[in-house]
Coordinates of C-alpha atoms and ligand atoms in Angstrom, one line a residue:
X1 CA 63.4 -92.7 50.1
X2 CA 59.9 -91.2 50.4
X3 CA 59.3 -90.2 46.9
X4 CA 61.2 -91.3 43.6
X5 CA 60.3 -90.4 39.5
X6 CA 62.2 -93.2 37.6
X7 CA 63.0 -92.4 34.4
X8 CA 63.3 -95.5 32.3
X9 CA 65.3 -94.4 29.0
X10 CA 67.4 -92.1 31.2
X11 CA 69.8 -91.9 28.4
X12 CA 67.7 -91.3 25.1
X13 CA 66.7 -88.2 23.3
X14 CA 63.5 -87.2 25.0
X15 CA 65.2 -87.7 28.5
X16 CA 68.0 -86.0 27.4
X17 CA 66.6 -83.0 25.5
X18 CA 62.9 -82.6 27.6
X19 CA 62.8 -84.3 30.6
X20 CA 65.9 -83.8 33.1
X21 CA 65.9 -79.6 31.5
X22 CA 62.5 -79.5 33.1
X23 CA 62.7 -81.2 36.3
X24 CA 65.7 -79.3 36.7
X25 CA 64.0 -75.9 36.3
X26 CA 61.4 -77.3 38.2
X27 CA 63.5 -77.3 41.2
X28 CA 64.9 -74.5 40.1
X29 CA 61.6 -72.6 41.0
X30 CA 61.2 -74.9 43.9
X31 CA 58.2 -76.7 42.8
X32 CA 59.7 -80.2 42.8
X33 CA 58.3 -82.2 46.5
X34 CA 61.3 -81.9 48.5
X35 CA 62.0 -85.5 49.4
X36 CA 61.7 -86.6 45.6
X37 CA 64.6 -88.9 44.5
X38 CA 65.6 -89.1 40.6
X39 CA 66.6 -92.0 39.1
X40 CA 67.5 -92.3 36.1
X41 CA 67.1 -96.2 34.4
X42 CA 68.9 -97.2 31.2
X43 CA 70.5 -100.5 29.5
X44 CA 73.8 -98.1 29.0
X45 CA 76.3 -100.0 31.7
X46 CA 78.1 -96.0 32.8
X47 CA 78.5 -95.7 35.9
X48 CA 76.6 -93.4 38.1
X49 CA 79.1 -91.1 38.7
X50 CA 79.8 -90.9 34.8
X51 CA 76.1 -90.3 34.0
X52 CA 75.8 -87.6 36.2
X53 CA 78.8 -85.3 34.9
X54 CA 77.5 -86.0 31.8
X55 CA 74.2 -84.6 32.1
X56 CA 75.5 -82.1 34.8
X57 CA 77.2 -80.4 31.7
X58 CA 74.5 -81.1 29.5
X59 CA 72.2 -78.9 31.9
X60 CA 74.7 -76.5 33.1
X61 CA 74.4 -72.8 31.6
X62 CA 70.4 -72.7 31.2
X63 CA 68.3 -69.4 32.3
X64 CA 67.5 -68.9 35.9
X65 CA 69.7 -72.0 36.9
X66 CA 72.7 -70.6 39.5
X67 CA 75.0 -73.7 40.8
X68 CA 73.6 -74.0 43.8
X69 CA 70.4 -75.3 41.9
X70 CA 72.3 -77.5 39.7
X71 CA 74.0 -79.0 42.9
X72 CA 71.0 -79.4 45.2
X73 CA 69.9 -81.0 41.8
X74 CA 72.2 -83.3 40.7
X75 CA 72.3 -84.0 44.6
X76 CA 68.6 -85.7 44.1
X77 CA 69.8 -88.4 41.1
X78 CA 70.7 -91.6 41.0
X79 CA 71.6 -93.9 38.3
X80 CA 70.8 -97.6 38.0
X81 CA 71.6 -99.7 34.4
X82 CA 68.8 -101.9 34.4
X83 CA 66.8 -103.4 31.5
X84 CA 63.8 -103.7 32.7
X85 CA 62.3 -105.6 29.5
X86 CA 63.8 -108.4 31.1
X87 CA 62.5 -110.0 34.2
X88 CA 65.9 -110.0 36.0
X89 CA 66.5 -106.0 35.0
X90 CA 63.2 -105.2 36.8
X91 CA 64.4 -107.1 39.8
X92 CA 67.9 -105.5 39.6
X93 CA 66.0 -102.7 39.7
X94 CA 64.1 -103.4 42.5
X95 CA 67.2 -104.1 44.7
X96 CA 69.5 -101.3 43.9
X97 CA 66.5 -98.8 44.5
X98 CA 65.7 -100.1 47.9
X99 CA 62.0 -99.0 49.4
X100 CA 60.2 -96.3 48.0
X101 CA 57.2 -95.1 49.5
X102 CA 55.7 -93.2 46.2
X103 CA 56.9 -94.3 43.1
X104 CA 56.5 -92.5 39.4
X105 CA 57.7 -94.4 36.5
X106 CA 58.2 -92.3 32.8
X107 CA 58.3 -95.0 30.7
X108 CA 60.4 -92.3 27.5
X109 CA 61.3 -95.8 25.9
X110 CA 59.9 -97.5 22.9
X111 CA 56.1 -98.5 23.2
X112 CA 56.6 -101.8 21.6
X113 CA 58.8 -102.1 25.2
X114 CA 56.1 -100.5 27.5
X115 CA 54.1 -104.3 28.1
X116 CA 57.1 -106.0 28.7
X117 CA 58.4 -102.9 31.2
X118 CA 55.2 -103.0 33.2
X119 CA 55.0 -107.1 33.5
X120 CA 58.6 -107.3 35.2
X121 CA 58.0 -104.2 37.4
X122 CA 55.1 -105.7 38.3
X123 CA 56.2 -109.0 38.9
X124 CA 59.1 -107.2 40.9
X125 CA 56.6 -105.7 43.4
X126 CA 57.6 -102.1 42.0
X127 CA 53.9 -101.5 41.0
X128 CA 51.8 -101.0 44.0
X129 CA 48.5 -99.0 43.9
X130 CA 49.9 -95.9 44.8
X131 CA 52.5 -96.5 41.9
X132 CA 52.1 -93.6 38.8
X133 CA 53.0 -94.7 35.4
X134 CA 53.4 -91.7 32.7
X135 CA 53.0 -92.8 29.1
X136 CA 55.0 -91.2 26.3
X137 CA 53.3 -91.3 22.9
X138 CA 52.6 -92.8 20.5
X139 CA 50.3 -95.4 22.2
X140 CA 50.4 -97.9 19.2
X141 CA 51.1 -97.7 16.0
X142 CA 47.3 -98.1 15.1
X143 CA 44.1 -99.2 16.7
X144 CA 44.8 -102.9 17.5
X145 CA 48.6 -102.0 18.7
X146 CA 47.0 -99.0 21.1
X147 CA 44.5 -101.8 22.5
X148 CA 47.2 -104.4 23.3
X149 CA 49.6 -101.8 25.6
X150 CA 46.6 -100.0 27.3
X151 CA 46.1 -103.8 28.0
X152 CA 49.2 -105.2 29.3
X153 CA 49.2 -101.6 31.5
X154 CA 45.5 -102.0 32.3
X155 CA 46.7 -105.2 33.5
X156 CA 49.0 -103.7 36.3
X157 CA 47.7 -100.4 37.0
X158 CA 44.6 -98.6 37.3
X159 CA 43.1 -96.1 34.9
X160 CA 43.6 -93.4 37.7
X161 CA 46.8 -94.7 38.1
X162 CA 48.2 -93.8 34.8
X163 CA 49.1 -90.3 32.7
X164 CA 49.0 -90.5 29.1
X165 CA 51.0 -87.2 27.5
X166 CA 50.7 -85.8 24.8
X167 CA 53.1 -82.6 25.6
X168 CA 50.9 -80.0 22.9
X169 CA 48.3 -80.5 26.2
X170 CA 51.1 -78.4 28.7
X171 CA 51.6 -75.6 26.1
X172 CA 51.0 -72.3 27.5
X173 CA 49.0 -70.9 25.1
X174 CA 46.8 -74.6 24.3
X175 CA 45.3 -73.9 28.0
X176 CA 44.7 -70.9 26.9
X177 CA 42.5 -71.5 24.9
X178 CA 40.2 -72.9 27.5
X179 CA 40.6 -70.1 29.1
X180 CA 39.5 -67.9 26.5
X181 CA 36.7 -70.1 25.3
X182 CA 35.4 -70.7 29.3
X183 CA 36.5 -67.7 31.4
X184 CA 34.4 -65.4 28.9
X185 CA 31.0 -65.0 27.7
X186 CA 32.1 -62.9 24.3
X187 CA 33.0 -66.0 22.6
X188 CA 31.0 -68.7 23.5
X189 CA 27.3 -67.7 21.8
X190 CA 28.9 -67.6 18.4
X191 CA 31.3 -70.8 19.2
X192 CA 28.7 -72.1 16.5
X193 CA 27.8 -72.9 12.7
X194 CA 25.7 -69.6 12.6
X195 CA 28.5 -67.7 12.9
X196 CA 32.0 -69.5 12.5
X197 CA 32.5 -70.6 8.3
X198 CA 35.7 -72.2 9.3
X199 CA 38.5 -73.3 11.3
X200 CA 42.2 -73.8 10.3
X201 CA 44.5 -75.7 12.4
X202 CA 48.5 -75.7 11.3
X203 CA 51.3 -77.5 12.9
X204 CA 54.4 -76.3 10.1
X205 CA 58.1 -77.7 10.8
X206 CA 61.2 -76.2 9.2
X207 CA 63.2 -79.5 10.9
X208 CA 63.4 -82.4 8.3
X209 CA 63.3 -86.0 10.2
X210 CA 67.2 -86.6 10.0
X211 CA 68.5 -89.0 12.7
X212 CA 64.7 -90.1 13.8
X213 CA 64.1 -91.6 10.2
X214 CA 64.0 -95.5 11.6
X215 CA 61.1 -94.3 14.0
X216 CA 59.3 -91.5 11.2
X217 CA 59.2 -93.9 8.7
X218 CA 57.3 -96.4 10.3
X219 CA 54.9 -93.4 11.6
X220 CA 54.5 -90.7 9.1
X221 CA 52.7 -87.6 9.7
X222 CA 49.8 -89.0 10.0
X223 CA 50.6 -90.9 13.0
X224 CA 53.2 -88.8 14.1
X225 CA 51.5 -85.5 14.2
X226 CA 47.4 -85.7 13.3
X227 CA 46.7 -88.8 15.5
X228 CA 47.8 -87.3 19.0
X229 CA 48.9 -83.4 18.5
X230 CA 46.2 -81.8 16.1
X231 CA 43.0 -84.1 17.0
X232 CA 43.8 -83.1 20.7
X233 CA 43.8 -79.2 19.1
X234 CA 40.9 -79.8 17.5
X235 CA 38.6 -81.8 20.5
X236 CA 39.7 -78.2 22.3
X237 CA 38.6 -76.4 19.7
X238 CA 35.1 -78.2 19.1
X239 CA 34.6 -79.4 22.2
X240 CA 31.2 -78.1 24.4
X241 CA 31.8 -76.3 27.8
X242 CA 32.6 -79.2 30.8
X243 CA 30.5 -79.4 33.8
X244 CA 33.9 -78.3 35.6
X245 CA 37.8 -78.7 35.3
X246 CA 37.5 -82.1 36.7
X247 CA 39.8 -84.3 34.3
X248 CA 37.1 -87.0 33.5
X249 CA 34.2 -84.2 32.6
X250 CA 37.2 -82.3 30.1
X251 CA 38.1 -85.7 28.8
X252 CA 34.3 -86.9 28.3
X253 CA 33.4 -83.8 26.0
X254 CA 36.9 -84.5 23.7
X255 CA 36.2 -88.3 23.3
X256 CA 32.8 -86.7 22.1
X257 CA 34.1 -84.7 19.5
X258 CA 36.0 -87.4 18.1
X259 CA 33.0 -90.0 18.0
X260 CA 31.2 -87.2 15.8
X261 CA 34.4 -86.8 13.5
X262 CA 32.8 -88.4 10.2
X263 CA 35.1 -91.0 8.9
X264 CA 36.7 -90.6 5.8
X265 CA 36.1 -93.4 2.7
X266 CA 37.9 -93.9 -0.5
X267 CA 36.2 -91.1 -1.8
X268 CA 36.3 -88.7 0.3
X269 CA 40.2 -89.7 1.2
X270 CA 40.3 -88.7 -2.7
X271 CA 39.0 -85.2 -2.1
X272 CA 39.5 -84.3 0.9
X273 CA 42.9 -85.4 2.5
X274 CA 46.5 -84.9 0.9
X275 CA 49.6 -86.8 1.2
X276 CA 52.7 -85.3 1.0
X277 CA 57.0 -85.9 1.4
X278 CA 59.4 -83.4 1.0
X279 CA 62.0 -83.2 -2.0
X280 CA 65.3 -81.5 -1.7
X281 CA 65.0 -77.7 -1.2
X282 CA 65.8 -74.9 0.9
X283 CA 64.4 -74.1 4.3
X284 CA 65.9 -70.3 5.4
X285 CA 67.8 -70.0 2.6
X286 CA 70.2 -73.1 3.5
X287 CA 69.6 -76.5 0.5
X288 CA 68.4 -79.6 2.3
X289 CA 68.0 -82.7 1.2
X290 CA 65.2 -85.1 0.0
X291 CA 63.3 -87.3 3.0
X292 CA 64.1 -89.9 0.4
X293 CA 68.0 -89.3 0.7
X294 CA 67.3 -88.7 4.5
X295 CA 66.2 -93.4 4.9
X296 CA 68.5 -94.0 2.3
X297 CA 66.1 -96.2 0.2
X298 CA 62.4 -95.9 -1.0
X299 CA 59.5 -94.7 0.9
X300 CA 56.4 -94.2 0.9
X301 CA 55.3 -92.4 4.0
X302 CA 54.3 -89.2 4.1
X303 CA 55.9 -86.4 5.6
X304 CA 53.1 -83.7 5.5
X305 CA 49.4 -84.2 5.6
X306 CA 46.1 -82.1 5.1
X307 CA 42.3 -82.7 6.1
X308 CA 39.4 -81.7 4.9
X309 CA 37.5 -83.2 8.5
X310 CA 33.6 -82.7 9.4
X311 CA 32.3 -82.6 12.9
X312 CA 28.8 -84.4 12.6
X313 CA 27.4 -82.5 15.7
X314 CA 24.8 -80.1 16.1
X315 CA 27.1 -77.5 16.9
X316 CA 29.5 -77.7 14.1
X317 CA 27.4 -79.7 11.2
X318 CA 28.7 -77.7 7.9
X319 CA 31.8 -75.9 9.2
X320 CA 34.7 -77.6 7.6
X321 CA 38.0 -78.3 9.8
X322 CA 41.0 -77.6 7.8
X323 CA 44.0 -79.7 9.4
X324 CA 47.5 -79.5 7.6
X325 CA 51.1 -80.4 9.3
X326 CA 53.9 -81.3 7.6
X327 CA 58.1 -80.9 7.8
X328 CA 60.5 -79.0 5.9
X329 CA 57.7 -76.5 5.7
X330 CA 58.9 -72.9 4.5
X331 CA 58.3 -71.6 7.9
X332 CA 58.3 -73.2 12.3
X333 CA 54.2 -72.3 12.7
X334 CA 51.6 -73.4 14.7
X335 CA 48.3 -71.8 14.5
X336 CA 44.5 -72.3 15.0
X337 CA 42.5 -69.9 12.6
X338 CA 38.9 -69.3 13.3
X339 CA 37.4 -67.7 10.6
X340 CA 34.0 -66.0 11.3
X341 CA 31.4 -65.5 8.4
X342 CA 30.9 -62.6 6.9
X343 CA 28.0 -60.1 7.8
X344 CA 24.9 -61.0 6.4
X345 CA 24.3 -57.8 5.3
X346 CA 26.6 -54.8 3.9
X347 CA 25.4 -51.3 4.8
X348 CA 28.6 -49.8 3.5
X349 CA 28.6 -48.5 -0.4
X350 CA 31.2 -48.3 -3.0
X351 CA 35.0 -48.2 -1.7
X352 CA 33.9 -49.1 1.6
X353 CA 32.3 -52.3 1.3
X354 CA 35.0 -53.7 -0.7
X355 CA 37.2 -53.2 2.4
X356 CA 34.8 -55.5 4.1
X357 CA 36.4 -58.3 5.3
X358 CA 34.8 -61.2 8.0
X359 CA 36.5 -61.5 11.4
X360 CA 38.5 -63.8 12.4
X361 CA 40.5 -65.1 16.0
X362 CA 43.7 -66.0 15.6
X363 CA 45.7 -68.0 17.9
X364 CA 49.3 -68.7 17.6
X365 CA 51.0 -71.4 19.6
X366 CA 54.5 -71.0 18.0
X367 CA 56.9 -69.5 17.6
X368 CA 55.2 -66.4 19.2
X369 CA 51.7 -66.8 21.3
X370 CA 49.3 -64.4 20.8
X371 CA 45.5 -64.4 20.4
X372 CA 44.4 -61.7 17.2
X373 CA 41.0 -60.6 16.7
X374 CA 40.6 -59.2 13.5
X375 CA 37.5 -56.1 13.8
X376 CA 36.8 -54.0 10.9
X377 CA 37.5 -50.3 11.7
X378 CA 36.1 -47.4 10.0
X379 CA 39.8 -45.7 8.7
X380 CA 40.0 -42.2 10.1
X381 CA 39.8 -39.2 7.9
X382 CA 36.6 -37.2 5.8
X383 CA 36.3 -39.5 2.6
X384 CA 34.3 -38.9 -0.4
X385 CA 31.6 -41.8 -1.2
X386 CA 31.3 -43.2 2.3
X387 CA 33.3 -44.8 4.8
X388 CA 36.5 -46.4 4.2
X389 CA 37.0 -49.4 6.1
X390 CA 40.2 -51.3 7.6
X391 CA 40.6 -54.8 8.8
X392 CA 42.4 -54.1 12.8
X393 CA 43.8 -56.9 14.8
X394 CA 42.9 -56.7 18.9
X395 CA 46.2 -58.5 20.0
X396 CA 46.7 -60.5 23.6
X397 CA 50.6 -61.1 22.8
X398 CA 51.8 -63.3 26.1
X399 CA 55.2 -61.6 25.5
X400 CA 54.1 -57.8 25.8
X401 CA 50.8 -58.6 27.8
X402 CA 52.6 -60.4 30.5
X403 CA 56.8 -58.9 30.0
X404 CA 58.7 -60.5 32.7
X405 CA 56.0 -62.2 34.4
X406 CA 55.8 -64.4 32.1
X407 CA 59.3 -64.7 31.9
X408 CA 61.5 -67.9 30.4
X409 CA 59.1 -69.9 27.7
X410 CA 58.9 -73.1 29.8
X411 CA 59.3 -76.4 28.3
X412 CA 55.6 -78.0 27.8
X413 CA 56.9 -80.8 29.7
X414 CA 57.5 -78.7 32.9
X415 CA 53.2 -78.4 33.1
X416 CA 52.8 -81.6 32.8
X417 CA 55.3 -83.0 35.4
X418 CA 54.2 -80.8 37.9
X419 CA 50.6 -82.3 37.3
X420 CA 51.5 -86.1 37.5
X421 CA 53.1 -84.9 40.5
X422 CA 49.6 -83.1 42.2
X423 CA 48.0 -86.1 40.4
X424 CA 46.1 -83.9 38.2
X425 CA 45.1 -86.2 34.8
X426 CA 43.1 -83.0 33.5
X427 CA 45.9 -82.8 30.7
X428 CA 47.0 -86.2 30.2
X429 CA 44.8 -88.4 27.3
X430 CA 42.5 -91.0 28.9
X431 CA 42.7 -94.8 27.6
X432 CA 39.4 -94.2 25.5
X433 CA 40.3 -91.1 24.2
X434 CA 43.5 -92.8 22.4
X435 CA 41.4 -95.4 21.3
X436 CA 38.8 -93.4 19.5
X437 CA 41.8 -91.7 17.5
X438 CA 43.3 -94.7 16.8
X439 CA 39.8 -95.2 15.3
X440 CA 39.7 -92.1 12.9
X441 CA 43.6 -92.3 11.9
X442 CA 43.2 -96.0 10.8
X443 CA 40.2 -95.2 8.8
X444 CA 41.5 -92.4 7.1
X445 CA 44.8 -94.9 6.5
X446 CA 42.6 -97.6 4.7
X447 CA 40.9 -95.4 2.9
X448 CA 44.2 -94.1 1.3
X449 CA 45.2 -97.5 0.4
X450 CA 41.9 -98.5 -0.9
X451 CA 42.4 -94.9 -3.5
X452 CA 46.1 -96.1 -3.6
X453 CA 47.3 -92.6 -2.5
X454 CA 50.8 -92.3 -2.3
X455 CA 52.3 -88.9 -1.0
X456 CA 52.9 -86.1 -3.3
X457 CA 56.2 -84.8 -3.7
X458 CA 56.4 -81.1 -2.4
X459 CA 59.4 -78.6 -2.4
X460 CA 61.2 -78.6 0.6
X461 CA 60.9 -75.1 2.3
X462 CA 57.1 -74.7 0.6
X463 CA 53.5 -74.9 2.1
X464 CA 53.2 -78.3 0.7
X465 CA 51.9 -80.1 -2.3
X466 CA 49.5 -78.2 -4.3
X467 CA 46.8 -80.2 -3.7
X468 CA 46.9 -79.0 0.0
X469 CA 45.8 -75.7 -1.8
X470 CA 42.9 -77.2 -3.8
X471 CA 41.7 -78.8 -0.5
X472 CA 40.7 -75.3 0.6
X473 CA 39.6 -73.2 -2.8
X474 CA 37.5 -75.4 -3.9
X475 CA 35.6 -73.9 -1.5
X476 CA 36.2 -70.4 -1.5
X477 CA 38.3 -70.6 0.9
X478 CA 42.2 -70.3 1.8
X479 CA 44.9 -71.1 4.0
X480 CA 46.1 -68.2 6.1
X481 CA 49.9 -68.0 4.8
Ligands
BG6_501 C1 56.5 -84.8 18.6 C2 56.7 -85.4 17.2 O1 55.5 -85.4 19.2 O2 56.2 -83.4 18.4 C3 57.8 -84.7 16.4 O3 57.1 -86.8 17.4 C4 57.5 -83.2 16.3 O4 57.9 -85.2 15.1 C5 57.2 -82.6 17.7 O5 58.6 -82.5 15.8 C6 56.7 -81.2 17.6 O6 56.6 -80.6 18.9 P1 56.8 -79.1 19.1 O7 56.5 -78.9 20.6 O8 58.2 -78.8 18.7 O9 55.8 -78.4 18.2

């Protein structure tokens, strides 16, 4: 075999529900390399031929995948039981697979297992220079945990050699929004404190945690969500214009932005951060339960969380960063608000300059993506007293700007793939960059237990506890809902 991607957890959720759909519609567009073998690693002793119909019916029925695909497909796999935690699975491994002249690993197993994984592959010769190793987060379960894997994968591969992913990075519409920050000149000169008040960045679940409880509760939001998904948002958002798309200049400016995050104490935890878990409720109009009925026992980790974050730069000293995510939230959202200030002046009398409102971009990631600039619009028609003024959205919907073309939503995973395959690390998190995360989220998690901060109950199907309110009016400001 020339070329083989081995998936190690072949068999587990994120395998089963992300990673074969998109290799498979991958080849479905023919953009897998033609001589690349699949095979699939697991500790479940099936045999191969059982594992494939398996996941041959799991696939089967998806849009713009005809049988022949699914056959030249399932033609490419192989499966191998191995444990390759154990020294004698990775050199199982190594014999059954036979020489491979470019090798991928996707290591979708637990990262307490990833050190252990990489020592016996190594030790089995199945790490060579040319080797690729792609990282599923969470890297660690805080700082010191992060340090220890990059190490023990440090310690067998090169930084070039390996692909962090965090999967919000091969969204559509999160390139995007380099596109529309880089690719034009309109937004860039008022990218600034001068002119932006705010910005507002909301990842907003319906889905409660159900089965994954033994791995949320150890997590929590905070980990979960805000330590990969929404700081990687926010570096996009904040970040200053690379030298080029080269992945080291993109990943330079984002591990600036997070140096210059200003790390929250015990009193400004207090104010400026809220902890949340969802009670019973109803999300759609269906009840669901509490997350507390969801473990089965007593918990304290949080299930929603909002920031109140600074940016201690020149370009963004003053403008507050709103973060909230949480689950069981009363609607599936995920947006980035950024709200403009208002003119400095109003020329516009009596009805009219009550109508005044500041603009603001709008970018929604899910369920729909579409960028919304909000201009105000003088409101046809002769009025009495001056102009009356309206509040217009200038809409980029993907859906009806691109129809068909853009076609199926692809899975974020898809991107990505296809990049560890050109070797492209532009959208994959470098080693430091997950560090200096690690460094924020673990501040802001002492300072909660230093102010003893437990999470505040919130009504399942709601926006959160109330406090997630307060973070934003005391300021004058609000959530966009
Ligand atoms: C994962 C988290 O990384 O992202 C999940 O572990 C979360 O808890 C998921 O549900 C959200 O991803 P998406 O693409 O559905 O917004």
């Amino acid at each position: 075999m020339t070329q083989a991607l081995v998936l190690l957890g072949a068999t587990g959720d994120l395998a089963r529900r992300m990673l074969w759909p998109s290799l498979l519609h991958l080849d479905a567009d023919g953009l897998l390399p033609k001589a690349l073998g699949l095979i699939g690693v697991a500790r479940h002793d099936e045999t191969e031929a059982s594992f494939k119909a398996s996941l041959e019916a799991a696939l089967s029925g998806r849009e713009g995948v005809d049988n022949g695909v699914i056959a030249r497909f399932m033609g490419r796999i192989r499966y191998l039981p191995c444990d390759v935690t154990k020294p004698e699975g990775a050199v199982a491994l190594a014999k059954a697979m036979g020489p491979v002249e470019q090798l991928t690993y996707f290591f979708a197993l637990s990262p307490s297992l990833y050190a252990a994984a990489c020592t016996n592959l190594k030790a089995a010769g199945l790490i060579v220079d040319s080797t690729r190793l792609v990282l599923e987060k969470p890297i660690g379960r805080d700082l010191a945990s992060s340090k220890a894997i990059n190490a023990a994968v440090a310690a067998v591969a090169k930084e070039e050699q390996i692909f962090r992913i965090d999967h919000y990075l091969g969204k559509e519409t999160v390139q995007n929004l380099i596109a529309l920050r880089f690719a034009n000149t309109l937004f860039e000169p008022l990218w600034t404190n001068r002119t932006i008040d705010h910005v507002q960045i909301t990842i907003a679940e319906t889905e409660g945690i159900g089965d994954r409880w033994p791995y949320y509760d150890e997590y929590g939001a905070l980990r979960d969500m805000v330590q990969n998904h929404m700081l990687q948002l926010l570096c996009l958002v904040a970040m200053e214009p690379p030298s080029d798309l080269d992945p080291d200049a993109v990943r330079s400016e984002k591990v600036k932005v997070l140096r210059s995050l200003r790390p929250f104490t015990q009193a400004s935890a207090q104010q400026h951060s809220v902890r949340g878990q969802y009670m019973a409720g109803n999300v759609g109009g269906k009840p669901v339960t509490a997350y507390l009925d969801e473990v089965g026992r007593a918990t304290g980790t949080e299930t929603f969380v909002a920031l109140r974050c600074e940016i201690d730069n020149w370009r963004w000293a003053g403008v507050p960063f709103f973060l909230r995510t949480g689950k069981r939230m009363a609607e599936r959202r995920t947006q980035i608000v950024i709200q403009f200030k208002p003119v400095p002046h109003s020329i516009f009398q009596g009805a009219g300059s009550q109508d005044l409102s500041p603009n603001r971009l709008v970018i929604d990631l899910q369920p729909d993506e579409d960028i919304s600039l909000s201009l105000m619009n003088k409101r046809p028609g002769l009025d009495h007293g001056g102009m009356r003024l309206q509040n217009m959205p200038l809409s980029l919907s993907l859906a009806s700007s691109y129809g068909g073309e853009n076609g199926r939503r692809r899975i974020a995973y898809e991107r990505l793939l296809l990049d560890v395959f050109r070797g492209d690390r532009t959208l994959f998190v470098r080693r430091d960059e997950v560090e200096q995360a690690w460094t924020f989220v673990d501040g802001l998690e002492k300072a909660w237990l230093e102010a003893q901060m437990t999470p505040k109950p919130y009504l399942a199907g709601s926006w959160g506890p109330s406090g997630a309110f307060g973070l934003t009016e005391r300021s004058g400001r609000q959530w966009l809902d």
